[in-house]
Short mmCIF file of C-alpha atoms and ligand atoms in Angstrom, two decimals:
data_model
loop_
_atom_site.label_atom_id
_atom_site.label_comp_id
_atom_site.label_asym_id
_atom_site.label_seq_id
_atom_site.Cartn_x
_atom_site.Cartn_y
_atom_site.Cartn_z
CA UNK M 569 18.49 -1.03 -9.05
CA UNK M 570 18.39 -4.60 -10.24
CA UNK M 571 15.35 -5.77 -12.26
CA UNK M 572 13.94 -9.21 -13.11
CA UNK M 573 11.25 -10.65 -15.18
CA UNK M 574 8.33 -11.58 -12.94
CA UNK M 575 7.71 -15.35 -13.30
CA UNK M 576 6.75 -15.98 -16.99
CA UNK M 577 4.69 -12.73 -17.20
CA UNK M 578 7.48 -10.76 -19.14
CA UNK M 579 7.10 -7.71 -16.83
CA UNK M 580 10.22 -6.11 -15.53
CA UNK M 581 9.94 -5.64 -11.69
CA UNK M 582 12.65 -4.16 -9.46
CA UNK M 583 14.10 -6.97 -7.18
CA UNK M 584 12.56 -5.09 -4.33
CA UNK M 585 8.88 -4.59 -4.11
CA UNK M 586 7.65 -1.88 -1.70
CA UNK M 587 4.88 -3.25 0.55
CA UNK M 588 2.20 -0.65 1.28
CA UNK M 589 0.46 -2.39 4.18
CA UNK M 590 1.92 0.42 6.42
CA UNK M 591 0.02 3.19 4.40
CA UNK M 592 -3.09 4.16 6.45
CA UNK M 593 -4.20 5.50 9.68
CA UNK M 594 -5.38 2.49 11.40
CA UNK M 595 -2.27 1.66 13.62
CA UNK M 596 0.55 3.73 15.29
CA UNK M 597 3.14 2.26 12.78
CA UNK M 598 1.26 3.47 9.71
CA UNK M 599 1.95 6.52 7.62
CA UNK M 600 -0.30 8.84 5.42
CA UNK M 601 -0.15 12.16 3.82
CA UNK M 602 3.33 13.53 2.93
CA UNK M 603 5.01 10.90 4.91
CA UNK M 604 3.63 8.09 2.88
CA UNK M 605 4.39 10.23 -0.25
CA UNK M 606 7.96 10.66 0.77
CA UNK M 607 8.45 6.88 1.07
CA UNK M 608 6.91 6.40 -2.49
CA UNK M 609 8.97 9.14 -3.98
CA UNK M 610 12.21 7.79 -2.61
CA UNK M 611 11.24 4.29 -3.82
CA UNK M 612 10.70 5.73 -7.32
CA UNK M 613 14.15 7.40 -7.09
CA UNK M 614 15.95 4.43 -6.06
CA UNK M 615 14.40 2.65 -9.23
CA UNK M 616 11.77 0.66 -7.45
CA UNK M 617 8.89 0.09 -9.79
CA UNK M 618 6.94 -2.72 -8.06
CA UNK M 619 4.47 -1.94 -5.44
CA UNK M 620 2.06 -4.23 -3.44
CA UNK M 621 -1.06 -3.25 -1.80
CA UNK M 622 -4.48 -4.90 -0.98
CA UNK M 623 -8.17 -3.67 -1.02
CA UNK M 624 -8.46 -4.49 2.81
CA UNK M 625 -5.23 -2.47 3.88
CA UNK M 626 -6.68 0.28 6.14
CA UNK M 627 -10.14 -0.03 4.58
CA UNK M 628 -8.87 0.91 1.15
CA UNK M 629 -6.75 3.74 2.53
CA UNK M 630 -3.50 2.07 1.42
CA UNK M 631 -4.59 1.80 -2.32
CA UNK M 632 -5.72 5.46 -2.17
CA UNK M 633 -2.47 6.66 -0.95
CA UNK M 634 -0.37 4.66 -3.26
CA UNK M 635 -2.48 5.73 -6.20
CA UNK M 636 -2.29 9.38 -5.43
CA UNK M 637 1.50 9.13 -4.71
CA UNK M 638 2.19 7.39 -8.07
CA UNK M 639 0.08 9.59 -10.15
CA UNK M 640 3.05 11.92 -10.16
CA UNK M 641 5.10 9.42 -12.18
CA UNK M 642 4.98 7.60 -15.57
CA UNK M 643 2.41 4.75 -15.14
CA UNK M 644 4.06 2.74 -18.00
CA UNK M 645 7.03 1.94 -15.85
CA UNK M 646 5.14 0.86 -12.63
CA UNK M 647 3.88 -2.40 -11.78
CA UNK M 648 1.01 -2.21 -9.23
CA UNK M 649 -0.12 -5.25 -7.40
CA UNK M 650 -3.34 -5.50 -5.38
CA UNK M 651 -5.53 -8.22 -3.75
CA UNK M 652 -8.95 -9.39 -3.05
CA UNK M 653 -10.35 -11.82 -0.37
CA UNK M 654 -10.51 -9.90 3.07
CA UNK M 655 -13.24 -7.54 3.60
CA UNK M 656 -12.88 -3.74 3.23
CA UNK M 657 -16.01 -3.33 5.41
CA UNK M 658 -18.33 -5.73 7.19
CA UNK M 659 -21.45 -7.13 5.25
CA UNK M 660 -22.48 -9.94 2.90
CA UNK M 661 -20.53 -10.15 -0.28
CA UNK M 662 -17.83 -7.97 0.81
CA UNK M 663 -15.25 -10.88 1.25
CA UNK M 664 -14.16 -14.09 -0.38
CA UNK M 665 -13.69 -15.02 -3.92
CA UNK M 666 -17.25 -15.17 -5.55
CA UNK M 667 -17.53 -13.79 -9.04
CA UNK M 668 -19.72 -11.04 -7.41
CA UNK M 669 -17.14 -10.07 -4.76
CA UNK M 670 -14.22 -10.36 -7.24
CA UNK M 671 -15.80 -8.05 -9.79
CA UNK M 672 -17.07 -5.45 -7.15
CA UNK M 673 -13.87 -5.31 -5.25
CA UNK M 674 -11.70 -5.07 -8.47
CA UNK M 675 -13.91 -1.94 -9.56
CA UNK M 676 -13.44 -0.53 -6.03
CA UNK M 677 -9.76 -0.95 -6.03
CA UNK M 678 -9.31 0.51 -9.48
CA UNK M 679 -11.31 3.59 -8.26
CA UNK M 680 -9.26 3.92 -5.27
CA UNK M 681 -5.90 3.66 -7.11
CA UNK M 682 -7.10 6.05 -9.84
CA UNK M 683 -5.98 3.51 -12.52
CA UNK M 684 -7.80 1.69 -15.46
CA UNK M 685 -5.87 -1.50 -15.06
CA UNK M 686 -4.07 -3.42 -12.31
CA UNK M 687 -0.89 -5.09 -13.24
CA UNK M 688 -0.96 -7.99 -10.89
CA UNK M 689 -4.35 -8.92 -9.19
CA UNK M 690 -3.90 -11.42 -6.46
CA UNK M 691 -6.12 -13.61 -4.48
CA UNK M 692 -5.13 -12.80 -0.85
CA UNK M 693 -6.17 -16.40 0.49
CA UNK M 694 -8.02 -19.49 -0.57
CA UNK M 695 -11.95 -19.32 -0.59
CA UNK M 696 -13.36 -22.71 0.76
CA UNK M 697 -16.80 -21.40 0.01
CA UNK M 698 -16.25 -20.68 -3.72
CA UNK M 699 -15.23 -23.27 -6.16
CA UNK M 700 -11.87 -22.26 -7.64
CA UNK M 701 -13.25 -22.61 -11.17
CA UNK M 702 -15.64 -19.69 -10.53
CA UNK M 703 -12.98 -17.62 -9.08
CA UNK M 704 -10.82 -18.32 -12.04
CA UNK M 705 -13.63 -17.56 -14.50
CA UNK M 706 -14.25 -14.06 -12.90
CA UNK M 707 -10.57 -13.41 -12.94
CA UNK M 708 -10.08 -14.58 -16.49
CA UNK M 709 -12.86 -12.25 -17.63
CA UNK M 710 -11.27 -9.35 -15.74
CA UNK M 711 -8.07 -9.98 -17.82
CA UNK M 712 -10.00 -10.20 -21.04
CA UNK M 713 -11.92 -6.94 -20.17
CA UNK M 714 -8.36 -5.28 -19.75
CA UNK M 715 -8.82 -4.44 -16.09
CA UNK M 716 -6.16 -6.79 -14.97
CA UNK M 717 -2.94 -7.80 -16.72
CA UNK M 718 -1.71 -10.80 -14.74
CA UNK M 719 -3.03 -12.92 -11.90
CA UNK M 720 -1.29 -13.80 -8.51
CA UNK M 721 -2.05 -15.78 -5.46
CA UNK M 722 -1.04 -15.56 -1.87
CA UNK M 723 -0.55 -17.91 1.12
CA UNK M 724 -2.33 -21.10 0.94
CA UNK M 725 -1.42 -24.77 0.94
CA UNK M 726 0.64 -26.18 -2.08
CA UNK M 727 -2.22 -28.62 -2.81
CA UNK M 728 -4.72 -25.77 -3.44
CA UNK M 729 -2.39 -23.86 -5.57
CA UNK M 730 -1.65 -26.98 -7.69
CA UNK M 731 -5.51 -27.37 -8.15
CA UNK M 732 -5.82 -23.82 -9.23
CA UNK M 733 -2.99 -24.25 -11.80
CA UNK M 734 -4.66 -27.50 -13.01
CA UNK M 735 -8.09 -26.03 -13.31
CA UNK M 736 -6.67 -23.04 -15.48
CA UNK M 737 -4.95 -25.49 -17.71
CA UNK M 738 -7.93 -27.81 -18.29
CA UNK M 739 -10.54 -24.92 -18.60
CA UNK M 740 -8.20 -22.76 -20.67
CA UNK M 741 -8.23 -19.89 -18.14
CA UNK M 742 -5.69 -17.48 -17.36
CA UNK M 743 -3.39 -18.96 -14.81
CA UNK M 744 -1.79 -17.58 -11.56
CA UNK M 745 1.55 -16.21 -12.62
CA UNK M 746 2.97 -15.39 -9.07
CA UNK M 747 2.86 -16.64 -5.50
CA UNK M 748 2.96 -14.10 -2.65
CA UNK M 749 3.99 -16.48 0.31
CA UNK M 750 5.47 -15.93 3.75
CA UNK M 751 9.19 -16.68 3.58
CA UNK M 752 12.34 -15.38 5.52
CA UNK M 753 15.42 -16.98 7.05
CA UNK M 754 13.42 -17.57 10.39
CA UNK M 755 10.31 -18.99 8.54
CA UNK M 756 11.03 -21.60 5.77
CA UNK M 757 8.04 -23.86 5.83
CA UNK M 758 7.45 -22.83 2.17
CA UNK M 759 10.56 -24.80 1.15
CA UNK M 760 8.69 -28.12 1.76
CA UNK M 761 5.98 -28.03 -1.00
CA UNK M 762 5.18 -24.43 -2.21
CA UNK M 763 8.43 -23.26 -3.46
CA UNK M 764 9.53 -26.50 -5.35
CA UNK M 765 5.97 -26.40 -6.88
CA UNK M 766 6.56 -22.65 -8.07
CA UNK M 767 9.97 -23.65 -9.46
CA UNK M 768 8.54 -26.37 -11.43
CA UNK M 769 5.63 -24.31 -12.70
CA UNK M 770 7.77 -21.09 -13.31
CA UNK M 771 5.70 -19.07 -10.94
CA UNK M 772 7.20 -15.72 -9.73
CA UNK M 773 7.76 -15.76 -6.10
CA UNK M 774 7.45 -12.50 -4.18
CA UNK M 775 7.66 -13.19 -0.48
CA UNK M 776 6.11 -11.28 2.25
CA UNK M 777 7.37 -10.77 5.75
CA UNK M 778 10.90 -11.00 4.40
CA UNK M 779 12.23 -9.43 7.73
CA UNK M 780 9.77 -11.51 9.96
CA UNK M 781 7.75 -8.25 10.34
CA UNK M 782 10.79 -6.75 12.02
CA UNK M 783 11.98 -9.84 13.91
CA UNK M 784 14.97 -10.23 11.76
CA UNK M 785 16.03 -6.59 11.78
CA UNK M 786 17.09 -6.40 15.39
CA UNK M 787 18.30 -8.81 18.14
CA UNK M 788 15.46 -10.89 19.47
CA UNK M 789 15.93 -9.49 22.90
CA UNK M 790 15.36 -5.91 21.63
CA UNK M 791 12.01 -6.72 19.78
CA UNK M 792 10.16 -4.38 21.98
CA UNK M 793 11.79 -1.44 20.62
CA UNK M 794 9.42 -1.52 17.51
CA UNK M 795 5.92 -0.41 17.70
CA UNK M 796 5.10 -3.39 15.55
CA UNK M 797 6.06 -5.59 18.46
CA UNK M 798 3.11 -4.61 20.57
CA UNK M 799 1.14 -7.77 21.03
CA UNK M 800 -2.24 -6.01 20.38
CA UNK M 801 -1.01 -5.31 16.76
CA UNK M 802 -2.37 -7.82 14.13
CA UNK M 803 1.02 -7.68 12.26
CA UNK M 804 3.27 -7.95 15.23
CA UNK M 805 6.26 -10.19 14.88
CA UNK M 806 4.90 -13.49 16.11
CA UNK M 807 6.76 -15.24 18.90
CA UNK M 808 6.65 -18.34 16.82
CA UNK M 809 9.70 -16.84 14.77
CA UNK M 810 11.87 -17.49 17.84
CA UNK M 811 10.81 -20.91 18.39
CA UNK M 812 12.51 -24.13 16.99
CA UNK M 813 15.93 -22.65 16.30
CA UNK M 814 14.61 -19.21 15.66
CA UNK M 815 16.47 -17.28 18.26
CA UNK M 816 19.79 -18.87 17.23
CA UNK M 817 19.01 -17.89 13.61
CA UNK M 818 18.40 -14.33 14.79
CA UNK M 819 21.63 -14.39 16.80
CA UNK M 820 23.63 -15.71 13.55
CA UNK M 821 21.97 -12.95 11.52
CA UNK M 822 23.31 -10.63 13.93
CA UNK M 823 26.73 -12.10 14.04
CA UNK M 824 27.16 -12.28 10.21
CA UNK M 825 25.68 -8.78 9.81
CA UNK M 826 28.55 -7.58 12.03
CA UNK M 827 31.15 -9.53 9.89
CA UNK M 828 29.89 -8.14 6.57
CA UNK M 829 29.46 -4.68 8.16
CA UNK M 830 25.79 -4.31 7.30
CA UNK M 831 22.63 -4.20 9.28
CA UNK M 832 20.76 -7.32 10.28
CA UNK M 833 17.84 -6.14 7.90
CA UNK M 834 20.28 -6.20 5.08
CA UNK M 835 21.78 -9.48 5.99
CA UNK M 836 18.30 -11.05 6.03
CA UNK M 837 17.45 -9.49 2.82
CA UNK M 838 20.67 -10.88 1.32
CA UNK M 839 19.86 -14.36 2.51
CA UNK M 840 16.37 -14.10 0.33
CA UNK M 841 18.36 -12.54 -2.57
CA UNK M 842 20.67 -15.78 -2.40
CA UNK M 843 17.51 -17.89 -3.11
CA UNK M 844 17.05 -18.50 -6.80
CA UNK M 845 13.27 -19.08 -6.49
CA UNK M 846 12.73 -15.41 -5.07
CA UNK M 847 11.93 -12.71 -7.58
CA UNK M 848 11.38 -9.78 -5.22
CA UNK M 849 10.83 -9.71 -1.66
CA UNK M 850 8.15 -7.42 -0.46
CA UNK M 851 9.61 -5.00 1.95
CA UNK M 852 7.39 -3.22 4.36
CA UNK M 853 8.89 0.12 5.92
CA UNK M 854 7.90 3.41 7.28
CA UNK M 855 11.43 4.84 6.87
CA UNK M 856 13.31 6.22 4.09
CA UNK M 857 16.60 5.15 5.71
CA UNK M 858 15.29 1.58 6.09
CA UNK M 859 14.17 1.61 2.43
CA UNK M 860 17.68 2.68 1.31
CA UNK M 861 19.18 0.04 3.38
CA UNK M 862 16.83 -2.62 1.68
CA UNK M 863 18.14 -1.47 -1.72
CA UNK M 864 21.89 -1.46 -0.57
CA UNK M 865 21.32 -5.21 0.34
CA UNK M 866 21.30 -6.03 -3.33
CA UNK M 867 25.12 -5.46 -3.26
CA UNK M 868 25.62 -8.03 -0.14
CA UNK M 869 26.81 -11.36 -1.54
CA UNK M 870 26.70 -14.06 1.04
CA UNK M 871 29.02 -17.09 0.51
CA UNK M 872 27.55 -20.43 0.39
CA UNK M 873 28.92 -21.38 3.72
CA UNK M 874 27.51 -18.37 5.39
CA UNK M 875 24.00 -19.18 3.88
CA UNK M 876 24.39 -22.73 5.25
CA UNK M 877 25.50 -21.33 8.58
CA UNK M 878 22.40 -19.19 8.92
CA UNK M 879 20.01 -22.08 7.90
CA UNK M 880 21.55 -24.84 10.21
CA UNK M 881 19.67 -24.18 13.29
CA UNK M 882 16.26 -23.97 11.68
CA UNK M 883 13.56 -26.54 12.78
CA UNK M 884 10.17 -27.00 11.31
CA UNK M 885 7.56 -24.69 12.69
CA UNK M 886 3.67 -24.59 12.78
CA UNK M 887 2.51 -22.67 9.66
CA UNK M 888 2.20 -19.02 9.98
CA UNK M 889 0.08 -16.87 7.77
CA UNK M 890 -2.83 -19.28 6.61
CA UNK M 891 -4.71 -22.15 7.76
N1 LIG O 314 0.06 -11.68 1.18
C1 LIG O 314 0.00 -11.56 2.69
O1 LIG O 314 -0.87 -12.15 3.19
C2 LIG O 314 0.71 -10.48 3.31
C3 LIG O 314 0.88 -10.42 4.69
C4 LIG O 314 1.56 -9.50 5.30
C5 LIG O 314 2.26 -8.64 4.47
N2 LIG O 314 2.06 -8.40 3.19
C6 LIG O 314 2.87 -7.51 2.25
O2 LIG O 314 4.21 -7.72 2.46
C7 LIG O 314 4.63 -6.39 3.11
C8 LIG O 314 5.74 -6.57 3.98
O3 LIG O 314 5.16 -7.18 5.14
P1 LIG O 314 5.66 -6.80 6.54
O4 LIG O 314 5.75 -5.21 6.69
O5 LIG O 314 4.74 -7.41 7.54
O6 LIG O 314 6.94 -7.48 6.70
P2 LIG O 314 8.56 -7.10 6.90
O7 LIG O 314 9.05 -6.35 5.65
O8 LIG O 314 9.14 -8.43 7.03
O9 LIG O 314 8.74 -6.08 8.01
C9 LIG O 314 8.35 -4.88 8.09
C10 LIG O 314 9.08 -4.46 9.63
O10 LIG O 314 10.36 -4.32 9.52
C11 LIG O 314 10.88 -3.30 9.86
N3 LIG O 314 12.12 -2.85 8.93
C12 LIG O 314 12.19 -2.81 7.77
N4 LIG O 314 13.35 -2.36 7.24
C13 LIG O 314 14.16 -2.27 8.50
C14 LIG O 314 15.50 -1.87 8.79
N5 LIG O 314 16.36 -1.72 7.79
N6 LIG O 314 15.79 -1.88 10.07
C15 LIG O 314 15.07 -2.01 11.14
N7 LIG O 314 13.67 -2.36 10.80
C16 LIG O 314 13.14 -2.59 9.61
C17 LIG O 314 9.84 -2.12 9.52
O11 LIG O 314 9.79 -0.91 10.42
P3 LIG O 314 10.09 0.46 9.75
O12 LIG O 314 8.64 0.76 9.36
O13 LIG O 314 10.44 1.29 10.89
O14 LIG O 314 11.17 0.43 8.72
C18 LIG O 314 8.50 -2.94 9.80
O15 LIG O 314 8.34 -2.89 11.24
C19 LIG O 314 3.48 -5.62 3.39
O16 LIG O 314 3.58 -4.22 3.22
C20 LIG O 314 2.43 -6.13 2.46
O17 LIG O 314 2.48 -5.52 1.28
C21 LIG O 314 1.39 -9.58 2.57
#
């Protein structure tokens, strides 16, 4: 396993983060019990020490499953990330980023994880109803109380992230150290504003959807072979990936995967590993074999001309993942 320092935190993380959104029982493509433990066990075997979940994944089940599975291992080596914003259950003060919600939800997450401290606590989205200063003060207090080590943010507009970083600086509050944004070879809108901002501010970048929720792991005409492609799933690969040059990108991923003798998923991950601003993509998988493939992808070195060939058909798309 390769490790890298996450942004300016000093924490060492594996160059692959295991995404745990697929732990739970809410959807046909989710795992629980021994099946979920098997994924975490293999991840640890492979040297993965970086895990991403959220309070809202499967109503808290994902955190419970991850916490249980990791309790068999040395906590000192693990970097556990979770998130707040979306509701775990309906009702007032269950969502958003007010001090009340942040404090309550952090305690609930720690309970479910069975941990005293979260290594990386991320705001899942921007909250228009709470001033960012209030959120940052609540998060800063959580760091000072020893419940959180570092702060992160997720999909939002670059101007919002810049405002948050600026507010932290002028108010002397703990600042966001990471950005978890939507980025893959078929969705590159983040290159316009967010990624250059992250580079300039030394923010660690941990992209979600590195395989386009499965779109980049198989030829586009075979998309229906994954349960995730059922349009009733919230997390299905959106048809937007295929628009504006996306199908040609998918075909070039297939073509180059064949040339390199790797799978499409590995080729797509290799493209992300070629990007200096990426610290660790967050790979979602319910398969030990796919997890192993993701780790092997670290050995695939794409030539500069192949990176350019993959990127050439891409055209700007509507933003996917936040509004
Ligand atoms: N911050 C946010 O707003 C946000 C949003 C979405 C997700 N996330 C995080 O990012 C993680 C990953 O997101 P994601 O699962 O949507 O995206 P993803 O990693 O791009 O895609 C996962 C899909 O790809 C398939 N896959 C993985 N490896 C494969 C391989 N080698 N061959 C064929 N198919 C393969 C998986 O199927 P199998 O299960 O069969 O392997 C699954 O259907 C989540 O778990 C979560 O932690 C964050």
